[in-house]
């Protein structure tokens, strides 16, 4: 009968591979700077495969599209996803990475002089830890139709009321700021109309004074007349 191990007897598993890694030693990845336009994922993979087996290739691209590239191969309209001029290449062996970096460092390609360096273990990029071999670049305007349908869809009454309140609130704040500067916005449907104090002209003021004087004289005459009984 097999002996049942207790919880105290079970030893915790220690990752031997991680403990043996030297942070100052060279890794299997290289960084390539000053890459020319058009020398992207597929081109890097096919070119550096002559030195040895390549596990992963990552090209640094615009931050606006980096999150969308990881999720899908497409992106919304307006996200460029342009490259930043440098990339990572992960090889199967450390010796192959060292050989490729020495061979391609200072290599002139399409009026660009490449700079290749082997990355140390302490500076190993996270994008090379997992994922597919290649991440396709984003396609500009690939989801234009879907984005247009999303923006032009019919909203519910609740969403319309919320958007209307938000728009009117912004208009009130803008109207206050412009009125403080001496400008006045045209009337907008939905905003409460403010009662403006229109100045009365001089002729109207004179007529009002004359009517007041006449009314006072009439009252004095009525009070001064004796009552006839």
C-alpha positions as semicolon CSV with decimal commas, in nm:
position;residue;x (nm);y (nm);z (nm)
1;X;0,000;0,000;0,000
2;X;0,136;0,340;-0,099
3;X;0,222;0,578;0,180
4;X;0,010;0,893;0,188
5;X;0,217;1,209;0,216
6;X;0,108;1,472;0,462
7;X;0,104;1,847;0,390
8;X;0,419;1,898;0,601
9;X;0,613;1,637;0,403
10;X;0,538;1,794;0,063
11;X;0,822;2,028;-0,040
12;X;0,738;2,347;-0,232
13;X;0,836;2,348;-0,597
14;X;1,119;2,590;-0,670
15;X;1,166;2,705;-1,030
16;X;1,521;2,589;-1,091
17;X;1,545;2,756;-1,434
18;X;1,464;3,103;-1,301
19;X;1,704;3,073;-1,010
20;X;1,992;2,982;-1,242
21;X;1,942;3,279;-1,480
22;X;2,213;3,543;-1,454
23;X;2,062;3,894;-1,498
24;X;2,389;4,028;-1,642
25;X;2,422;3,751;-1,900
26;X;2,312;3,788;-2,262
27;X;1,968;3,663;-2,360
28;X;1,841;3,509;-2,686
29;X;1,693;3,839;-2,808
30;X;1,845;4,129;-2,999
31;X;1,725;4,486;-3,052
32;X;1,757;4,645;-3,396
33;X;1,753;5,026;-3,424
34;X;1,722;5,257;-3,727
35;X;1,528;5,007;-3,935
36;X;1,415;5,146;-4,274
37;X;1,051;5,185;-4,371
38;X;0,912;4,859;-4,508
39;X;1,152;4,637;-4,311
40;X;0,881;4,511;-4,076
41;X;0,764;4,180;-3,922
42;X;0,762;3,954;-4,226
43;X;1,080;4,102;-4,370
44;X;1,264;4,072;-4,038
45;X;1,154;3,711;-3,997
46;X;1,260;3,607;-4,345
47;X;1,592;3,796;-4,327
48;X;1,710;3,684;-3,981
49;X;1,606;3,324;-4,041
50;X;1,934;3,281;-4,233
51;X;2,123;3,294;-3,900
52;X;1,901;3,042;-3,720
53;X;1,552;2,967;-3,597
54;X;1,354;3,275;-3,499
55;X;1,087;3,238;-3,228
56;X;0,927;3,584;-3,220
57;X;0,950;3,921;-3,394
58;X;0,809;4,243;-3,249
59;X;0,819;4,586;-3,414
60;X;0,767;4,888;-3,186
61;X;0,467;5,082;-3,310
62;X;0,255;5,381;-3,216
63;X;0,097;5,361;-2,868
64;X;-0,246;5,451;-3,006
65;X;-0,269;5,122;-3,187
66;X;-0,055;4,899;-2,965
67;X;-0,350;4,778;-2,754
68;X;-0,564;4,711;-3,060
69;X;-0,282;4,523;-3,234
70;X;-0,265;4,277;-2,945
71;X;-0,639;4,214;-2,961
72;X;-0,695;4,208;-3,334
73;X;-0,524;4,274;-3,663
74;X;-0,747;4,574;-3,729
75;X;-0,787;4,914;-3,569
76;X;-1,026;5,206;-3,581
77;X;-0,994;5,490;-3,828
78;X;-0,744;5,749;-3,707
79;X;-0,501;5,504;-3,545
80;X;-0,186;5,502;-3,754
81;X;0,019;5,228;-3,590
82;X;0,336;5,359;-3,751
83;X;0,666;5,202;-3,653
84;X;0,910;5,378;-3,419
85;X;1,225;5,265;-3,599
86;X;1,331;4,974;-3,379
87;X;1,233;4,610;-3,330
88;X;1,305;4,294;-3,128
89;X;1,402;3,953;-3,265
90;X;1,404;3,644;-3,041
91;X;1,618;3,348;-3,149
92;X;1,620;2,988;-3,033
93;X;1,982;2,997;-2,909
94;X;2,198;3,261;-2,744
95;X;2,492;3,191;-2,977
96;X;2,277;3,261;-3,284
97;X;2,163;3,593;-3,134
98;X;2,523;3,696;-3,065
99;X;2,628;3,602;-3,419
100;X;2,337;3,792;-3,579
101;X;2,404;4,105;-3,372
102;X;2,775;4,109;-3,464
103;X;2,703;4,049;-3,833
104;X;2,427;4,309;-3,872
105;X;2,563;4,585;-3,648
106;X;2,654;4,880;-3,870
107;X;2,500;4,721;-4,180
108;X;2,382;4,980;-4,437
109;X;2,031;4,912;-4,563
110;X;1,830;5,160;-4,774
111;X;2,030;5,461;-4,653
112;X;1,987;5,347;-4,291
113;X;2,272;5,212;-4,079
114;X;2,140;4,939;-3,850
115;X;2,239;4,910;-3,485
116;X;2,207;4,560;-3,341
117;X;2,271;4,472;-2,978
118;X;2,211;4,163;-2,768
119;X;1,969;4,227;-2,480
120;X;2,069;4,124;-2,131
121;X;1,841;3,909;-1,916
122;X;1,756;4,195;-1,681
123;X;1,636;4,409;-1,973
124;X;1,442;4,133;-2,148
125;X;1,122;4,285;-2,302
126;X;0,785;4,152;-2,189
127;X;0,647;4,147;-2,542
128;X;0,878;3,855;-2,626
129;X;0,772;3,634;-2,335
130;X;0,457;3,498;-2,500
131;X;0,236;3,533;-2,801
132;X;0,244;3,430;-3,166
133;X;0,550;3,435;-3,385
134;X;0,432;3,742;-3,574
135;X;0,172;4,010;-3,495
136;X;0,026;4,146;-3,818
137;X;0,045;4,524;-3,854
138;X;-0,280;4,725;-3,827
139;X;-0,475;4,800;-4,145
140;X;-0,572;5,166;-4,173
141;X;-0,945;5,219;-4,225
142;X;-1,027;4,849;-4,201
143;X;-1,322;4,908;-3,967
144;X;-1,454;5,234;-4,112
145;X;-1,792;5,088;-4,200
146;X;-1,842;4,926;-3,858
147;X;-1,740;5,247;-3,683
148;X;-1,984;5,452;-3,893
149;X;-2,271;5,214;-3,814
150;X;-2,190;5,236;-3,445
151;X;-2,189;5,617;-3,443
152;X;-2,505;5,650;-3,656
153;X;-2,719;5,393;-3,477
154;X;-3,057;5,500;-3,335
155;X;-3,025;5,576;-2,964
156;X;-3,284;5,502;-2,701
157;X;-3,489;5,775;-2,531
158;X;-3,284;5,750;-2,213
159;X;-2,955;5,795;-2,403
160;X;-3,099;6,087;-2,600
161;X;-3,211;6,265;-2,282
162;X;-2,872;6,215;-2,121
163;X;-2,688;6,348;-2,426
164;X;-2,926;6,645;-2,447
165;X;-2,870;6,733;-2,080
166;X;-2,494;6,704;-2,123
167;X;-2,497;6,926;-2,433
168;X;-2,715;7,193;-2,266
169;X;-2,493;7,195;-1,958
170;X;-2,187;7,257;-2,174
171;X;-2,368;7,532;-2,362
172;X;-2,461;7,709;-2,036
173;X;-2,101;7,706;-1,918
174;X;-1,982;7,833;-2,256
175;X;-2,247;8,105;-2,260
176;X;-2,141;8,230;-1,917
177;X;-1,775;8,247;-2,019
178;X;-1,856;8,434;-2,341
179;X;-2,094;8,675;-2,170
180;X;-1,819;8,763;-1,922
181;X;-1,600;8,856;-2,221
182;X;-1,874;9,066;-2,381
183;X;-2,002;8,819;-2,640
184;X;-2,352;8,682;-2,659
185;X;-2,443;8,348;-2,814
186;X;-2,753;8,317;-3,033
187;X;-3,058;8,157;-2,878
188;X;-3,045;7,779;-2,869
189;X;-3,357;7,562;-2,854
190;X;-3,378;7,401;-2,513
191;X;-3,191;7,663;-2,310
192;X;-3,401;7,872;-2,067
193;X;-3,449;8,221;-2,208
194;X;-3,303;8,492;-1,988
195;X;-3,499;8,815;-1,943
196;X;-3,286;9,101;-2,067
197;X;-3,329;9,455;-1,926
198;X;-3,380;9,660;-2,242
199;X;-3,309;10,033;-2,189
200;X;-3,613;10,258;-2,237
201;X;-3,563;10,549;-2,479
202;X;-3,570;10,914;-2,366
203;X;-3,907;10,995;-2,532
204;X;-4,085;10,722;-2,340
205;X;-3,935;10,846;-2,014
206;X;-4,067;11,199;-2,082
207;X;-4,419;11,075;-2,159
208;X;-4,422;10,869;-1,841
209;X;-4,322;11,173;-1,636
210;X;-4,598;11,387;-1,798
211;X;-4,865;11,123;-1,724
212;X;-4,749;11,101;-1,362
213;X;-4,771;11,482;-1,321
214;X;-5,119;11,492;-1,477
215;X;-5,247;11,216;-1,250
216;X;-5,114;11,399;-0,942
217;X;-5,284;11,726;-1,049
218;X;-5,616;11,548;-1,105
219;X;-5,599;11,394;-0,757
220;X;-5,530;11,736;-0,597
221;X;-5,823;11,896;-0,782
222;X;-6,061;11,621;-0,672
223;X;-5,954;11,650;-0,310
224;X;-5,982;12,033;-0,310
225;X;-6,344;12,045;-0,450
226;X;-6,618;12,067;-0,181
227;X;-6,865;11,789;-0,174
228;X;-7,219;11,895;-0,292
229;X;-7,501;11,730;-0,104
